[in-house]
Short mmCIF file of C-alpha atoms and ligand atoms in Angstrom, two decimals:
data_model
loop_
_atom_site.label_atom_id
_atom_site.label_comp_id
_atom_site.label_asym_id
_atom_site.label_seq_id
_atom_site.Cartn_x
_atom_site.Cartn_y
_atom_site.Cartn_z
CA UNK S 790 -184.15 -68.05 -123.14
CA UNK S 791 -181.42 -65.49 -122.99
CA UNK S 792 -178.22 -65.82 -124.96
CA UNK S 793 -176.22 -67.46 -122.20
CA UNK S 794 -174.24 -69.66 -124.56
CA UNK S 795 -174.44 -67.24 -127.45
CA UNK S 796 -170.98 -65.80 -126.94
CA UNK S 797 -172.27 -62.38 -127.94
CA UNK S 798 -170.20 -59.35 -127.01
CA UNK S 799 -173.33 -57.87 -125.49
CA UNK S 800 -173.28 -60.56 -122.84
CA UNK S 801 -169.64 -59.97 -121.98
CA UNK S 802 -170.23 -56.21 -121.75
CA UNK S 803 -173.00 -56.89 -119.34
CA UNK S 804 -170.81 -59.05 -117.13
CA UNK S 805 -167.88 -56.64 -117.05
CA UNK S 806 -169.53 -53.27 -116.83
CA UNK S 807 -167.23 -50.28 -116.66
CA UNK S 808 -167.77 -49.62 -112.97
CA UNK S 809 -166.78 -53.22 -112.24
CA UNK S 810 -163.56 -52.87 -114.20
CA UNK S 811 -162.81 -49.54 -112.46
CA UNK S 812 -163.00 -51.21 -109.05
CA UNK S 813 -160.91 -54.13 -110.31
CA UNK S 814 -158.15 -51.88 -111.68
CA UNK S 815 -158.19 -49.42 -108.77
CA UNK S 816 -159.60 -51.25 -105.77
CA UNK S 817 -160.80 -49.22 -102.78
CA UNK S 818 -159.66 -50.06 -99.25
CA UNK S 819 -157.21 -52.74 -100.36
CA UNK S 820 -154.31 -53.63 -98.08
CA UNK S 821 -153.62 -54.66 -94.50
CA UNK S 822 -155.63 -53.23 -91.64
CA UNK S 823 -153.10 -53.12 -88.80
CA UNK S 824 -155.58 -52.32 -86.03
CA UNK S 825 -158.21 -54.85 -87.12
CA UNK S 826 -160.00 -56.65 -84.27
CA UNK S 827 -161.49 -59.36 -86.45
CA UNK S 828 -160.91 -60.93 -89.83
CA UNK S 829 -161.87 -63.85 -91.99
CA UNK S 830 -160.62 -65.63 -95.09
CA UNK S 831 -162.83 -66.83 -97.91
CA UNK S 832 -162.13 -68.95 -100.96
CA UNK S 833 -164.13 -69.82 -104.01
CA UNK S 834 -162.44 -72.97 -105.33
CA UNK S 835 -164.63 -73.02 -108.44
CA UNK S 836 -162.85 -69.95 -109.74
CA UNK S 837 -159.73 -69.73 -107.59
CA UNK S 838 -160.80 -66.52 -105.86
CA UNK S 839 -159.42 -65.61 -102.44
CA UNK S 840 -160.53 -62.79 -100.17
CA UNK S 841 -159.40 -61.74 -96.74
CA UNK S 842 -161.61 -59.20 -94.94
CA UNK S 843 -160.18 -57.25 -92.00
CA UNK S 844 -162.42 -55.14 -89.77
CA UNK S 845 -162.15 -52.77 -86.88
CA UNK S 846 -165.50 -53.04 -85.11
CA UNK S 847 -166.29 -50.43 -82.47
CA UNK S 848 -169.62 -49.46 -80.90
CA UNK S 849 -171.48 -52.00 -83.04
CA UNK S 850 -170.30 -50.42 -86.26
CA UNK S 851 -167.64 -50.97 -88.93
CA UNK S 852 -165.08 -48.33 -88.06
CA UNK S 853 -162.50 -49.51 -90.58
CA UNK S 854 -162.42 -52.14 -93.31
CA UNK S 855 -159.74 -53.40 -95.66
CA UNK S 856 -159.45 -56.41 -97.88
CA UNK S 857 -156.73 -58.39 -99.59
CA UNK S 858 -157.12 -61.04 -102.21
CA UNK S 859 -156.74 -62.23 -105.72
CA UNK S 860 -158.93 -63.79 -108.33
CA UNK S 861 -161.29 -62.80 -111.08
CA UNK S 862 -162.54 -59.28 -111.77
CA UNK S 863 -165.99 -60.06 -110.35
CA UNK S 864 -164.70 -61.28 -106.98
CA UNK S 865 -162.16 -58.49 -106.52
CA UNK S 866 -164.38 -55.64 -107.68
CA UNK S 867 -167.23 -56.96 -105.51
CA UNK S 868 -164.89 -56.78 -102.50
CA UNK S 869 -163.86 -53.22 -103.33
CA UNK S 870 -167.47 -52.10 -103.77
CA UNK S 871 -168.45 -53.80 -100.55
CA UNK S 872 -165.86 -51.92 -98.49
CA UNK S 873 -167.28 -48.61 -99.76
CA UNK S 874 -170.80 -49.65 -98.82
CA UNK S 875 -170.16 -50.93 -95.29
CA UNK S 876 -167.59 -48.47 -93.95
CA UNK S 877 -168.96 -46.54 -90.99
CA UNK S 878 -172.24 -48.46 -90.90
CA UNK S 879 -173.89 -50.24 -88.01
CA UNK S 880 -173.43 -54.03 -87.95
CA UNK S 881 -177.19 -54.60 -88.05
CA UNK S 882 -177.45 -52.41 -91.18
CA UNK S 883 -174.52 -54.22 -92.79
CA UNK S 884 -176.27 -57.56 -92.27
CA UNK S 885 -179.36 -56.14 -93.89
CA UNK S 886 -177.33 -54.77 -96.81
CA UNK S 887 -175.78 -58.20 -97.37
CA UNK S 888 -179.31 -59.56 -97.76
CA UNK S 889 -180.14 -56.74 -100.19
CA UNK S 890 -177.03 -57.59 -102.20
CA UNK S 891 -178.03 -61.28 -102.36
CA UNK S 892 -181.46 -60.25 -103.53
CA UNK S 893 -180.11 -58.84 -106.81
CA UNK S 894 -179.16 -62.43 -107.68
CA UNK S 895 -182.55 -63.75 -106.64
CA UNK S 896 -181.20 -65.25 -103.41
CA UNK S 897 -183.21 -64.99 -100.21
CA UNK S 898 -180.90 -64.93 -97.21
CA UNK S 899 -182.15 -67.47 -94.64
CA UNK S 900 -180.44 -65.59 -91.81
CA UNK S 901 -181.03 -61.90 -92.41
CA UNK S 902 -184.00 -60.01 -93.76
CA UNK S 903 -183.86 -56.67 -95.48
CA UNK S 904 -185.94 -53.62 -96.17
CA UNK S 905 -182.97 -51.61 -97.46
CA UNK S 906 -183.54 -50.25 -100.98
CA UNK S 907 -181.16 -51.20 -103.80
CA UNK S 908 -179.47 -47.81 -103.97
CA UNK S 909 -178.14 -48.43 -100.44
CA UNK S 910 -175.62 -50.92 -101.84
CA UNK S 911 -173.97 -48.28 -104.03
CA UNK S 912 -171.80 -49.43 -106.93
CA UNK S 913 -172.41 -53.06 -105.95
CA UNK S 914 -175.71 -52.89 -107.80
CA UNK S 915 -173.64 -52.97 -111.02
CA UNK S 916 -173.02 -56.66 -110.34
CA UNK S 917 -176.67 -57.41 -111.04
CA UNK S 918 -175.75 -58.58 -114.56
CA UNK S 919 -173.85 -61.51 -112.99
CA UNK S 920 -177.27 -63.00 -112.21
CA UNK S 921 -177.34 -64.35 -115.76
CA UNK S 922 -174.15 -66.33 -115.13
CA UNK S 923 -174.95 -68.63 -112.20
CA UNK S 924 -171.41 -69.97 -111.77
CA UNK S 925 -170.13 -66.42 -111.28
CA UNK S 926 -172.60 -65.54 -108.53
CA UNK S 927 -170.26 -67.27 -106.05
CA UNK S 928 -167.51 -64.87 -107.16
CA UNK S 929 -169.75 -61.88 -106.39
CA UNK S 930 -170.90 -63.25 -103.02
CA UNK S 931 -167.47 -64.31 -101.75
CA UNK S 932 -166.51 -60.99 -100.13
CA UNK S 933 -169.92 -60.49 -98.51
CA UNK S 934 -169.97 -64.01 -97.08
CA UNK S 935 -166.41 -63.53 -95.81
CA UNK S 936 -167.50 -60.25 -94.24
CA UNK S 937 -170.38 -61.96 -92.42
CA UNK S 938 -167.98 -64.65 -91.15
CA UNK S 939 -165.67 -61.96 -89.89
CA UNK S 940 -168.53 -60.26 -88.02
CA UNK S 941 -169.55 -63.61 -86.54
CA UNK S 942 -165.98 -64.23 -85.37
CA UNK S 943 -166.11 -60.90 -83.58
CA UNK S 944 -169.50 -61.63 -82.01
CA UNK S 945 -168.16 -64.97 -80.70
CA UNK S 946 -165.20 -63.20 -79.12
CA UNK S 947 -167.44 -60.61 -77.50
CA UNK S 948 -169.78 -63.33 -76.27
CA UNK S 949 -166.98 -65.24 -74.57
CA UNK S 950 -165.74 -62.28 -72.51
ZN1 ZN N 526 -164.30 -65.61 -109.66
#
């Protein structure tokens, strides 16, 4: 048993590691993306987190990404970290990276498989400590799930042309 209910400061430190707080205080790629060609909104009612992900997808890759939102430090820093990771990457790689990110919480993605190593997800690996706090995993996953929705919305549009 770990000290989940122990209320130790060690546990809190683990949850809010410095890199997480840095992204929360100074988020990367936050704001409106005027030339976005797809977007999606995500909410995590358990915690009150909201994320909007805006993408410019060109040539099967994420040309630009921005997010807006509010909520807890985990959800907002996860979104900031995610934008750093996915910018400029191919859609198929981004899907794989989302599966890698889920893996750090012990979640196997039913839709996408991954062979991408952990260091490919950059700062996002700092969220690994959230694994010990199951209710907060939804906070960490919110931006990535919203991202995947946004990509799907784009694929639907392309498919209907
Ligand atoms: Zn949250």
